[in-house]
CSV table of C-alpha atoms in Angstrom, one decimal:
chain,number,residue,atom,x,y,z
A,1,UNK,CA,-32.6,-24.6,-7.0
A,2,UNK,CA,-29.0,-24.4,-5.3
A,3,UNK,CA,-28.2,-25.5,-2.1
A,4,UNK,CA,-28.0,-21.7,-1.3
A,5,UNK,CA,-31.8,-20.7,-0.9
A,6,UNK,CA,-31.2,-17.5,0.5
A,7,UNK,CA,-28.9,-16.5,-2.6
A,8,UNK,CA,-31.8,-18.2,-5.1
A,9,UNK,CA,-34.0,-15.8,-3.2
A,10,UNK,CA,-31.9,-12.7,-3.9
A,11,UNK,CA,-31.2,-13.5,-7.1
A,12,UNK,CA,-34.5,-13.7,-7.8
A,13,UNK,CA,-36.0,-10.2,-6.0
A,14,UNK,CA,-32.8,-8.6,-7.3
A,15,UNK,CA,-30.9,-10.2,-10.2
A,16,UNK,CA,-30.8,-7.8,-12.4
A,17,UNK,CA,-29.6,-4.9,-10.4
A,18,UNK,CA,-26.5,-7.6,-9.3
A,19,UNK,CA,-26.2,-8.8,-12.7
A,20,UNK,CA,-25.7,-4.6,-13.7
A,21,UNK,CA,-23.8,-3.7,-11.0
A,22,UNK,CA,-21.0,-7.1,-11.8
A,23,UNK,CA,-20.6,-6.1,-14.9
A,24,UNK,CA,-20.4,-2.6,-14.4
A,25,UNK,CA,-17.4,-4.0,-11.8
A,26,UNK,CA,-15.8,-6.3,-14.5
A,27,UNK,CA,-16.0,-3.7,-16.9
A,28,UNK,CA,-13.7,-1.1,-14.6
A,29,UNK,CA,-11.8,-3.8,-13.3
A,30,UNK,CA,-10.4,-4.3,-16.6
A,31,UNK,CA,-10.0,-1.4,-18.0
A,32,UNK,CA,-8.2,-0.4,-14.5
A,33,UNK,CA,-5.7,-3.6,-15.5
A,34,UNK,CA,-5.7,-2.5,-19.2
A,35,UNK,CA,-4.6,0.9,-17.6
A,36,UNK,CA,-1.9,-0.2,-14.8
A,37,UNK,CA,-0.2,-2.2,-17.5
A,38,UNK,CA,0.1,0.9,-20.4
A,39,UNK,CA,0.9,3.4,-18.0
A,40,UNK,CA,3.5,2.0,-15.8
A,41,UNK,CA,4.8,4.5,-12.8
A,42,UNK,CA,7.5,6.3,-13.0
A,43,UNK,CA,10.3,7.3,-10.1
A,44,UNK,CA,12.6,10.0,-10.0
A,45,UNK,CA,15.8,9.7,-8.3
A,46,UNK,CA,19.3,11.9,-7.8
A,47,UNK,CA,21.9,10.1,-8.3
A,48,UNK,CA,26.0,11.0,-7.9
A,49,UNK,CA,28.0,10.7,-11.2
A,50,UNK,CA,30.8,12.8,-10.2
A,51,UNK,CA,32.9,14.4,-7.0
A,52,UNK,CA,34.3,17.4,-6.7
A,53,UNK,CA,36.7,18.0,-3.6
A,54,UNK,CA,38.2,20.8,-2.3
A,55,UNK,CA,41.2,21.3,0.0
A,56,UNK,CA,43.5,23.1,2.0
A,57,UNK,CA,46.8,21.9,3.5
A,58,UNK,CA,49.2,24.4,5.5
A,59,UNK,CA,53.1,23.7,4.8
A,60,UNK,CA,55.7,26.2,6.5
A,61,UNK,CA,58.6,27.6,5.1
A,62,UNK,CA,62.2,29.1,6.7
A,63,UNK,CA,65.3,30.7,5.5
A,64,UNK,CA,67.9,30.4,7.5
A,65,UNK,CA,69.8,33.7,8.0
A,66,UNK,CA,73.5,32.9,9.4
A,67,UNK,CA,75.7,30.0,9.5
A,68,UNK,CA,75.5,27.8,12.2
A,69,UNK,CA,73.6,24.1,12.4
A,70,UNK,CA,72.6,24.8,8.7
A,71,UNK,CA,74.4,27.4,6.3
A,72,UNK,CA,72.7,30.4,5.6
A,73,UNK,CA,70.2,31.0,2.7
A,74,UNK,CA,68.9,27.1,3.5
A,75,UNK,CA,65.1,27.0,3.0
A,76,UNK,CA,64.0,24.6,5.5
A,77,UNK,CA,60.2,23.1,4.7
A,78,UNK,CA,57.7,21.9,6.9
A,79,UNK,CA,60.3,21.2,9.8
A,80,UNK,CA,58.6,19.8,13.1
A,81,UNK,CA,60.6,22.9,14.6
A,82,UNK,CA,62.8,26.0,14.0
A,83,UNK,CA,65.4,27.9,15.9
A,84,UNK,CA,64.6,31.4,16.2
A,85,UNK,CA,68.1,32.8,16.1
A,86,UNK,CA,69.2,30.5,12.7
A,87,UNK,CA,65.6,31.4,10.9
A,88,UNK,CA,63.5,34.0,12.6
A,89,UNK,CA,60.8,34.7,10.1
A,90,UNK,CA,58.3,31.8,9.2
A,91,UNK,CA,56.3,31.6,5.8
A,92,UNK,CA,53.1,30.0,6.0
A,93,UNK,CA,52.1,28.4,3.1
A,94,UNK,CA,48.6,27.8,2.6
A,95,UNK,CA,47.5,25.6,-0.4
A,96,UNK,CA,44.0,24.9,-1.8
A,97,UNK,CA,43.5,21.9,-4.8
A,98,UNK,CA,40.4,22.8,-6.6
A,99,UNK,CA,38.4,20.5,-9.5
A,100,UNK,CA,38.9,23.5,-11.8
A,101,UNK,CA,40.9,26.2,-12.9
A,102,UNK,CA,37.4,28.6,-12.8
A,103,UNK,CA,36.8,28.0,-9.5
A,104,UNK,CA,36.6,31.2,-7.1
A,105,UNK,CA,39.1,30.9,-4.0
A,106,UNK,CA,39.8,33.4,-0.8
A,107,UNK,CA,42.5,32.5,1.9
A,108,UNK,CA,42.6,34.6,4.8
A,109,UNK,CA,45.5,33.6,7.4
A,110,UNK,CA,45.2,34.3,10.8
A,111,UNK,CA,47.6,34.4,13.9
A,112,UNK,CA,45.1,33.9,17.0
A,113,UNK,CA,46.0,34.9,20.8
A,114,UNK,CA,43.6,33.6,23.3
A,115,UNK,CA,43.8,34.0,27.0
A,116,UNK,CA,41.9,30.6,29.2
A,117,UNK,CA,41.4,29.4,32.7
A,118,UNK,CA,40.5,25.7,33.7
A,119,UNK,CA,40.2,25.2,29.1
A,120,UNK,CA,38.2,27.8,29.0
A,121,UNK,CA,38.5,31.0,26.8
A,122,UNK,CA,37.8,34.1,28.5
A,123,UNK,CA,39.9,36.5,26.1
A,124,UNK,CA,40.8,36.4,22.4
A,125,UNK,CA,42.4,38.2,19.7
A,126,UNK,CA,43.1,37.9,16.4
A,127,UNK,CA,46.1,39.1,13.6
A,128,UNK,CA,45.3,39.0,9.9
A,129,UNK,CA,48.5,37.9,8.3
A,130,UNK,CA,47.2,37.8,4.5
A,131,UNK,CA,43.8,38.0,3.1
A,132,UNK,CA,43.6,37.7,-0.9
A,133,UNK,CA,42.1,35.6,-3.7
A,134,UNK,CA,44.5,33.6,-5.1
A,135,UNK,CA,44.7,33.1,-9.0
A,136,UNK,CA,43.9,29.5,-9.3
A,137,UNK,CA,46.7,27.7,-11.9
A,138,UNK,CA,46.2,24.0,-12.8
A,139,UNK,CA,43.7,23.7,-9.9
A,140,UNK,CA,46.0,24.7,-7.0
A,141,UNK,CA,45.7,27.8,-5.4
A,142,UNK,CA,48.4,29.7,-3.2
A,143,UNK,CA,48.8,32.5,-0.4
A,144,UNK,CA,51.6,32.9,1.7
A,145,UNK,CA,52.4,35.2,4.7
A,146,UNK,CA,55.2,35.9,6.7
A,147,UNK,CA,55.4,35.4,10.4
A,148,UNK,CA,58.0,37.7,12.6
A,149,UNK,CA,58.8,35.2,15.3
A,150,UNK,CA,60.2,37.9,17.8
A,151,UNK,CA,57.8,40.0,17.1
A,152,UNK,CA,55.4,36.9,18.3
A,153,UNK,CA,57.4,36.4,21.0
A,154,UNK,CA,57.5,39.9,22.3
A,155,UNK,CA,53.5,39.8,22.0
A,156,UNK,CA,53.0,36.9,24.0
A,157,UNK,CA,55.6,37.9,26.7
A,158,UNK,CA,53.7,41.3,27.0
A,159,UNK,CA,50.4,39.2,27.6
A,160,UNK,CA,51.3,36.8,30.0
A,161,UNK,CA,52.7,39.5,32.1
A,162,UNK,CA,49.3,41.1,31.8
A,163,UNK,CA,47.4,38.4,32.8
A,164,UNK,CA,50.3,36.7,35.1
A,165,UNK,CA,48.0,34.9,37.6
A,166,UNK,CA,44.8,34.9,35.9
A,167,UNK,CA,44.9,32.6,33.0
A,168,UNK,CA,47.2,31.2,30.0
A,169,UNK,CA,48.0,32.3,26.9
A,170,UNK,CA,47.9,30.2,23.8
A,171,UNK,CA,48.5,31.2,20.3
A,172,UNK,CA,47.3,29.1,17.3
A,173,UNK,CA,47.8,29.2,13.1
A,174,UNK,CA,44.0,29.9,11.3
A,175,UNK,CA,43.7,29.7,7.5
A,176,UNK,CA,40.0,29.8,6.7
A,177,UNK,CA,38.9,29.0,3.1
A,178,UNK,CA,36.5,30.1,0.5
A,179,UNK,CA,35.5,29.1,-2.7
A,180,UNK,CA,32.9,28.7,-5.4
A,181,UNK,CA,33.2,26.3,-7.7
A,182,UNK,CA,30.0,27.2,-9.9
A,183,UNK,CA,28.2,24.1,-8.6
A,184,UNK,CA,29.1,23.9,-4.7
A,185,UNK,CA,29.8,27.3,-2.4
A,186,UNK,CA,31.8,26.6,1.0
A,187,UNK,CA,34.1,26.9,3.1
A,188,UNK,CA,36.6,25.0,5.9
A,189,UNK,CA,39.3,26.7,8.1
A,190,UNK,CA,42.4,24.2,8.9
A,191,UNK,CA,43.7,25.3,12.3
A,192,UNK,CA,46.8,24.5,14.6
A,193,UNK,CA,48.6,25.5,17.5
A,194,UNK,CA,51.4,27.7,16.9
A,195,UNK,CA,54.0,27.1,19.8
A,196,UNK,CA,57.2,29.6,20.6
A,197,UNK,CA,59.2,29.0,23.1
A,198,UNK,CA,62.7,30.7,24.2
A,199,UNK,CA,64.8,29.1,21.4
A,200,UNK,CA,62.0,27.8,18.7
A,201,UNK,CA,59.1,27.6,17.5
A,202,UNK,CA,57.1,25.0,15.2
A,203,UNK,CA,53.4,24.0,14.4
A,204,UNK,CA,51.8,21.2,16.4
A,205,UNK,CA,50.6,19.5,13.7
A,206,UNK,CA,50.5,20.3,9.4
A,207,UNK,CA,46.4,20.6,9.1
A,208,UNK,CA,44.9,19.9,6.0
A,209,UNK,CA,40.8,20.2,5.5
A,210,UNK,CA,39.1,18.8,2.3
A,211,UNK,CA,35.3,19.3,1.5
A,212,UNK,CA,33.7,16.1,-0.9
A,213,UNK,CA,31.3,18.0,-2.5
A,214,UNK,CA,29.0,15.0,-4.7
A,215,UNK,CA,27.6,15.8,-8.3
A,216,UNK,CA,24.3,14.9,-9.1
A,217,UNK,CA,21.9,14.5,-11.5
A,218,UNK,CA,18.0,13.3,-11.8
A,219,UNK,CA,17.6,10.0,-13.4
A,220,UNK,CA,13.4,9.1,-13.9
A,221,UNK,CA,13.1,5.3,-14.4
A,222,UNK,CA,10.4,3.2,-15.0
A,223,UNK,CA,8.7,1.3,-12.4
A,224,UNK,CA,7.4,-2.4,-13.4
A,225,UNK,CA,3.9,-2.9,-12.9
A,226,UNK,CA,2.9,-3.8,-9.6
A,227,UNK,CA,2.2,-8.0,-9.8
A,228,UNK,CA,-0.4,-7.7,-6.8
A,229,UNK,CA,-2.1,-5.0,-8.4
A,230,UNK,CA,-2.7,-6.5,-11.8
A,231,UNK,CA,-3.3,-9.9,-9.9
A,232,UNK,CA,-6.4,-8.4,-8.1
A,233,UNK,CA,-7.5,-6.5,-10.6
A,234,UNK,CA,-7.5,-9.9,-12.8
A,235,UNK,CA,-9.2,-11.3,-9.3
A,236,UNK,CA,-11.5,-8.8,-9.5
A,237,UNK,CA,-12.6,-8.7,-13.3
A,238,UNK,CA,-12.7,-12.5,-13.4
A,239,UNK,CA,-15.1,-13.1,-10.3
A,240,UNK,CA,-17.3,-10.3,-11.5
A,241,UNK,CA,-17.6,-11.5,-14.8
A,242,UNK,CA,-18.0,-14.9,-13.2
A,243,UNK,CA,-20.9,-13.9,-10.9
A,244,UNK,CA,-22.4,-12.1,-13.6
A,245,UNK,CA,-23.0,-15.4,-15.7
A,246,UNK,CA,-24.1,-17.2,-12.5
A,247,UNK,CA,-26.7,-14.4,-12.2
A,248,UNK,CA,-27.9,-14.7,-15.0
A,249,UNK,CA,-27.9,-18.6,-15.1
A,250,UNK,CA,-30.4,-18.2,-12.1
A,251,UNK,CA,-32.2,-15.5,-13.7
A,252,UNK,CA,-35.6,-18.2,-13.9
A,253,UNK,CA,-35.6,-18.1,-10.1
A,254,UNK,CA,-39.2,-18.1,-8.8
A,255,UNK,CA,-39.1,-16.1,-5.2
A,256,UNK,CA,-42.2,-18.5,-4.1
A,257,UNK,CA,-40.0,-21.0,-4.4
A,258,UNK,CA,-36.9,-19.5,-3.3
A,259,UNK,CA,-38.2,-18.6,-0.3
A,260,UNK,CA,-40.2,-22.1,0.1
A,261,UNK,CA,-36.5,-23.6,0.2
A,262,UNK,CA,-35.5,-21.5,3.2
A,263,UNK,CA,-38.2,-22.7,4.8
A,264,UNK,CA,-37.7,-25.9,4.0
A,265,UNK,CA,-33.7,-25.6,5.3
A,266,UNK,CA,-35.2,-23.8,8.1
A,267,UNK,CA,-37.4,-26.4,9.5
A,268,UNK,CA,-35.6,-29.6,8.0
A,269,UNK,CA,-35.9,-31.0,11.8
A,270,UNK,CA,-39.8,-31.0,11.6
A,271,UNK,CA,-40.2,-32.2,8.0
A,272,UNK,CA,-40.8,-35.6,7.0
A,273,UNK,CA,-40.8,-36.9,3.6
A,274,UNK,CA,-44.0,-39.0,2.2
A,275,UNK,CA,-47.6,-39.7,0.4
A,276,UNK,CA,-50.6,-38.2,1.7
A,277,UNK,CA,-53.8,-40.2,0.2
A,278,UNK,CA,-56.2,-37.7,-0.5
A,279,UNK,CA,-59.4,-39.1,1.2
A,280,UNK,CA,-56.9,-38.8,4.9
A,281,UNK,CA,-58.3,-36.5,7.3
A,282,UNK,CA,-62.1,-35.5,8.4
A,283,UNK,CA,-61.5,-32.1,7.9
A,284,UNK,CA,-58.9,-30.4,6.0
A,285,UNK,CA,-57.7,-26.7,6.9
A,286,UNK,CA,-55.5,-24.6,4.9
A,287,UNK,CA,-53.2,-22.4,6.9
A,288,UNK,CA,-51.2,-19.5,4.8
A,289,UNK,CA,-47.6,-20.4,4.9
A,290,UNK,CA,-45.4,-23.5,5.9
A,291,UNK,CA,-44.2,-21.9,9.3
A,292,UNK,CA,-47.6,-21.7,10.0
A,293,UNK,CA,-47.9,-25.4,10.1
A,294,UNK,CA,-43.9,-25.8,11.6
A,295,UNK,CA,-46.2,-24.3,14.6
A,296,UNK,CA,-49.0,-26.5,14.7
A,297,UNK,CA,-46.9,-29.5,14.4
A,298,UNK,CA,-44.9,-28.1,17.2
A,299,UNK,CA,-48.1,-27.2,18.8
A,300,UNK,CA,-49.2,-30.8,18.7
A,301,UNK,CA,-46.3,-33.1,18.9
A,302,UNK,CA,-46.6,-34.4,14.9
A,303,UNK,CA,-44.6,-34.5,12.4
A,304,UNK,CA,-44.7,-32.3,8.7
A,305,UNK,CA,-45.1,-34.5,5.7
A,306,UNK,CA,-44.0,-33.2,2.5
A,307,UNK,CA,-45.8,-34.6,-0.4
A,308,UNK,CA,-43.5,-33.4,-3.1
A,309,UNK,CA,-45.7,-35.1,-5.6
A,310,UNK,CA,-48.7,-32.9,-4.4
A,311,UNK,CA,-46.3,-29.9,-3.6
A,312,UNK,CA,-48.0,-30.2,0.1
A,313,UNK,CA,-46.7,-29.8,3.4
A,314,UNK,CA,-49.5,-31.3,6.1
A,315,UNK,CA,-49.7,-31.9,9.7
A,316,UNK,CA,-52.4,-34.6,10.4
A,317,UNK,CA,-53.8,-34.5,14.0
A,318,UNK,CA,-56.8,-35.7,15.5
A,319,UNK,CA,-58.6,-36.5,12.3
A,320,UNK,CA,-57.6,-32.7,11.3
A,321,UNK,CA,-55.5,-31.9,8.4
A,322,UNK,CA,-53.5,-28.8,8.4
A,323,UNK,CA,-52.1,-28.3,5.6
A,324,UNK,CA,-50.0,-25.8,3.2
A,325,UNK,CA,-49.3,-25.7,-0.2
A,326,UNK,CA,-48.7,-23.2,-3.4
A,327,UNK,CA,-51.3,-25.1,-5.6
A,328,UNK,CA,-54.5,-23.9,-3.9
A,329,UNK,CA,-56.6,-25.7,-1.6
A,330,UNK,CA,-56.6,-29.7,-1.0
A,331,UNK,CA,-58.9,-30.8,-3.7
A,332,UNK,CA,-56.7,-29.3,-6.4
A,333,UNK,CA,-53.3,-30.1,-4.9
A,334,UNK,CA,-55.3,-34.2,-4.6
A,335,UNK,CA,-56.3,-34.9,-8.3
A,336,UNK,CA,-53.4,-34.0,-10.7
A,337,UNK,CA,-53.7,-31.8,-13.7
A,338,UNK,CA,-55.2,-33.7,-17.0
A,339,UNK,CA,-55.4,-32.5,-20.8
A,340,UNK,CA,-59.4,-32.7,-20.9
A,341,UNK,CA,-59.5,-32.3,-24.4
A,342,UNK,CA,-61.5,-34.6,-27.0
A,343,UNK,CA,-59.8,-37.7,-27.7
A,344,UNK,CA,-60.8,-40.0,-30.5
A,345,UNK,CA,-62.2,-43.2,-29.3
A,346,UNK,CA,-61.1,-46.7,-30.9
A,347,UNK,CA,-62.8,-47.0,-34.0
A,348,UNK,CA,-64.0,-43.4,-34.5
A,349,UNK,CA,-63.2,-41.9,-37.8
A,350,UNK,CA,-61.6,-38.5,-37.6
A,351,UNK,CA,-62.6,-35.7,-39.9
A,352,UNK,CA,-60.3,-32.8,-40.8
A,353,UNK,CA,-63.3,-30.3,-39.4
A,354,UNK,CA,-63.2,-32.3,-36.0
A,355,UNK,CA,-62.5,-30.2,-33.3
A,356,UNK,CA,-63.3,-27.2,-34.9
A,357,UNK,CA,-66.4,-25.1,-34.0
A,358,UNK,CA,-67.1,-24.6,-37.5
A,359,UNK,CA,-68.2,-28.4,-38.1
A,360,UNK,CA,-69.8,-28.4,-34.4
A,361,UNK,CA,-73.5,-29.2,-34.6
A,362,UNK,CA,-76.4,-27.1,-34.0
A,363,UNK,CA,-76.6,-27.8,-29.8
A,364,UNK,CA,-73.9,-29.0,-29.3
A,365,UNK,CA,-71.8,-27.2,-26.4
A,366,UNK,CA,-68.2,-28.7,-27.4
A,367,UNK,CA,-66.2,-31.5,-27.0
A,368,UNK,CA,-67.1,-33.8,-24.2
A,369,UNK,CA,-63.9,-35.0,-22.2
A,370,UNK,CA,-64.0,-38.8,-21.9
A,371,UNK,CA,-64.4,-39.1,-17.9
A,372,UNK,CA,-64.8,-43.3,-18.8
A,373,UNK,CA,-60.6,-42.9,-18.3
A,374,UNK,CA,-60.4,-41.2,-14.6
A,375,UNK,CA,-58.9,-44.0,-12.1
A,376,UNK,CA,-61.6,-45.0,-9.7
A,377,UNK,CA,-61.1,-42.7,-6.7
A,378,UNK,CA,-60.9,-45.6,-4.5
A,379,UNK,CA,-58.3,-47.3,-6.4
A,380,UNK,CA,-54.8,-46.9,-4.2
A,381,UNK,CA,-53.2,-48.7,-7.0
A,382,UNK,CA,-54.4,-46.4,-9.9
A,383,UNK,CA,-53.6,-42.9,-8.5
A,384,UNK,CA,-49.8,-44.7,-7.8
A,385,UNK,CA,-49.8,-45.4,-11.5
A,386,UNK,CA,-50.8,-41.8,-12.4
């Protein structure tokens, strides 16, 4: 027995169900591990192995017409201002950088006239100055469009007289932007404020608008197996195997006696160890179980004595015996087992048909057991030497 009753006792009402059902659970456990290590995950990721940008600047452009501050026929470029009378007419230059030659592009430049009070827009209009798709030559594309200053000038004048008193008039440079470069489709619109006043006129700023546009492509890699994983399952396989083989060791578990140990761990408190001489007691009474006498022993103040020798578990009160044990009643759990069978006596010859009913003689009703060797029941001494 182990010094875990309650597990002899079900081991021994159901150790071969547990001993199934463990290996049945080492068995998946391993072919689980078997199976997380030679089919290892898998994860699929996008990653960016290339760029492609697109982008837009705006330049301007101005011949100058008579001589003056410059001569005339001088191209002026990007100037932070012009003078209307030296160079009237403004190109715009809008210029868009592509990754290749067989991307699609559309420019469309606009002129934009919006009328506002307190920053806000209450009235706008717009002027297409060129709309066209630009042949695309060592991944640059061009449109330009011409500006009449005066013209602009005149425009504005007529508006502000319109709205004198009601709001502001503000004009502004749009190139919006298309393209398709077979893997990305966009578009971005640069923007700037044109200013004319009296004398000249000039772009706030040079705007410039790129797009980043990422290329990608799905990469699958292999995972490593997951350590915790494997490590439980290897848990698992090995303490079912394990348990499996302590199942089994335990498989010559009597429940009688199982169950005789909880007891026994139950009511260690009340149990005494020692020898009951079997002539103790006037009367002896056998009760069913050993809680039963726990109770009496309770009942009356004794102690239990466990005769371990005997297999007995008494209370002795008042003369009275009460006792409990799994060989049967007190007689047979008081004289110990003994081979009864014929022995030859000092002296006797012994015949190969001895013992056989054969050679018995006519009358005769077997072999006598030799009762001349029994201790004397009285004998303290003897029964101690049995």
């Amino acid at each position: 027995m182990t010094n875990t009753p309650r597990l002899d006792l079900l081991i021994a009402r159901s150790g071969r169900p547990i001993l199934i059902a463990l290996l049945v659970i080492g068995t998946i456990a391993l072919l689980a591990t078997g199976w997380v290590v030679a089919n290892p995950s898998t994860t699929t990721t996008t990653q960016e192995v290339d760029r492609q940008t697109v982008s837009t600047q705006v330049g301007t452009e101005a011949v100058v017409v008579q001589d003056g501050l410059w001569e005339a026929g001088t191209v002026l470029e990007d100037n932070p201002a012009y003078v209307i009378n030296a160079s009237p007419e403004l190109e715009v230059v809008a210029e868009t950088a592509v990754p290749s030659d067989e991307t699609s592009l559309e420019h469309e430049i606009v002129l934009r006239y919006a009328a506002s009070r307190n920053g806000e827009v209450f009235w706008e209009s717009e002027r297409v100055l060129a709309a066209e798709e630009p042949t695309v030559t060592d991944g640059q594309g061009v449109t330009r469009a011409s500006v009449d200053v005066r013209e602009v000038q005149d425009r504005r004048e007529e508006l502000r007289a319109r709205l004198d008193g009601v709001g502001t008039v503000d004009l502004s440079l749009i190139v919006r932007t298309s393209y398709d470069t077979g893997t990305h489709v966009g578009e971005h619109a640069p923007s700037t404020s044109f200013v004319v006043t009296e004398r000249s006129y000039y772009l706030e700023d040079h705007p410039e608008e790129s797009d980043p546009n990422p290329v990608t492509q799905t990469v699958e890699t292999t995972d490593p197996p997951s350590s915790a994983l494997i490590g439980a399952l290897l848990i698992l396989t090995v303490g079912s195997f394990g348990g499996a083989a302590f199942v089994n060791s335990r498989s010559d578990v009597d429940v009688d006696r199982a169950r005789q140990a909880i007891h026994e761990n139950r009511y260690a408190e009340w149990i005494s160890r020692g020898s009951l001489p079997m002539w103790i007691g006037d009367e002896h009474v056998s009760l069913d179980t050993l809680e039963d006498v726990v109770d009496v022993a309770i009942d009356t103040n004794e102690r239990v004595i466990h005769d371990r020798s005997r297999g007995l578990f008494a209370v002795v009160s008042d003369g009275v015996v009460y006792y409990y044990s799994d060989r049967g009643l007190w007689e047979e759990t008081a004289w110990p087992d003994f081979d009864l069978e014929e022995r030859p006596t000092p002296g006797d010859v012994v015949s190969p048909g001895d013992g056989d009913e054969s050679s018995a003689r006519p009358g005769d009703s077997g072999p006598k057991p030799p009762f001349e060797d029994l201790p004397d029941p009285e004998d303290d001494d003897a029964w101690n030497n049995l």
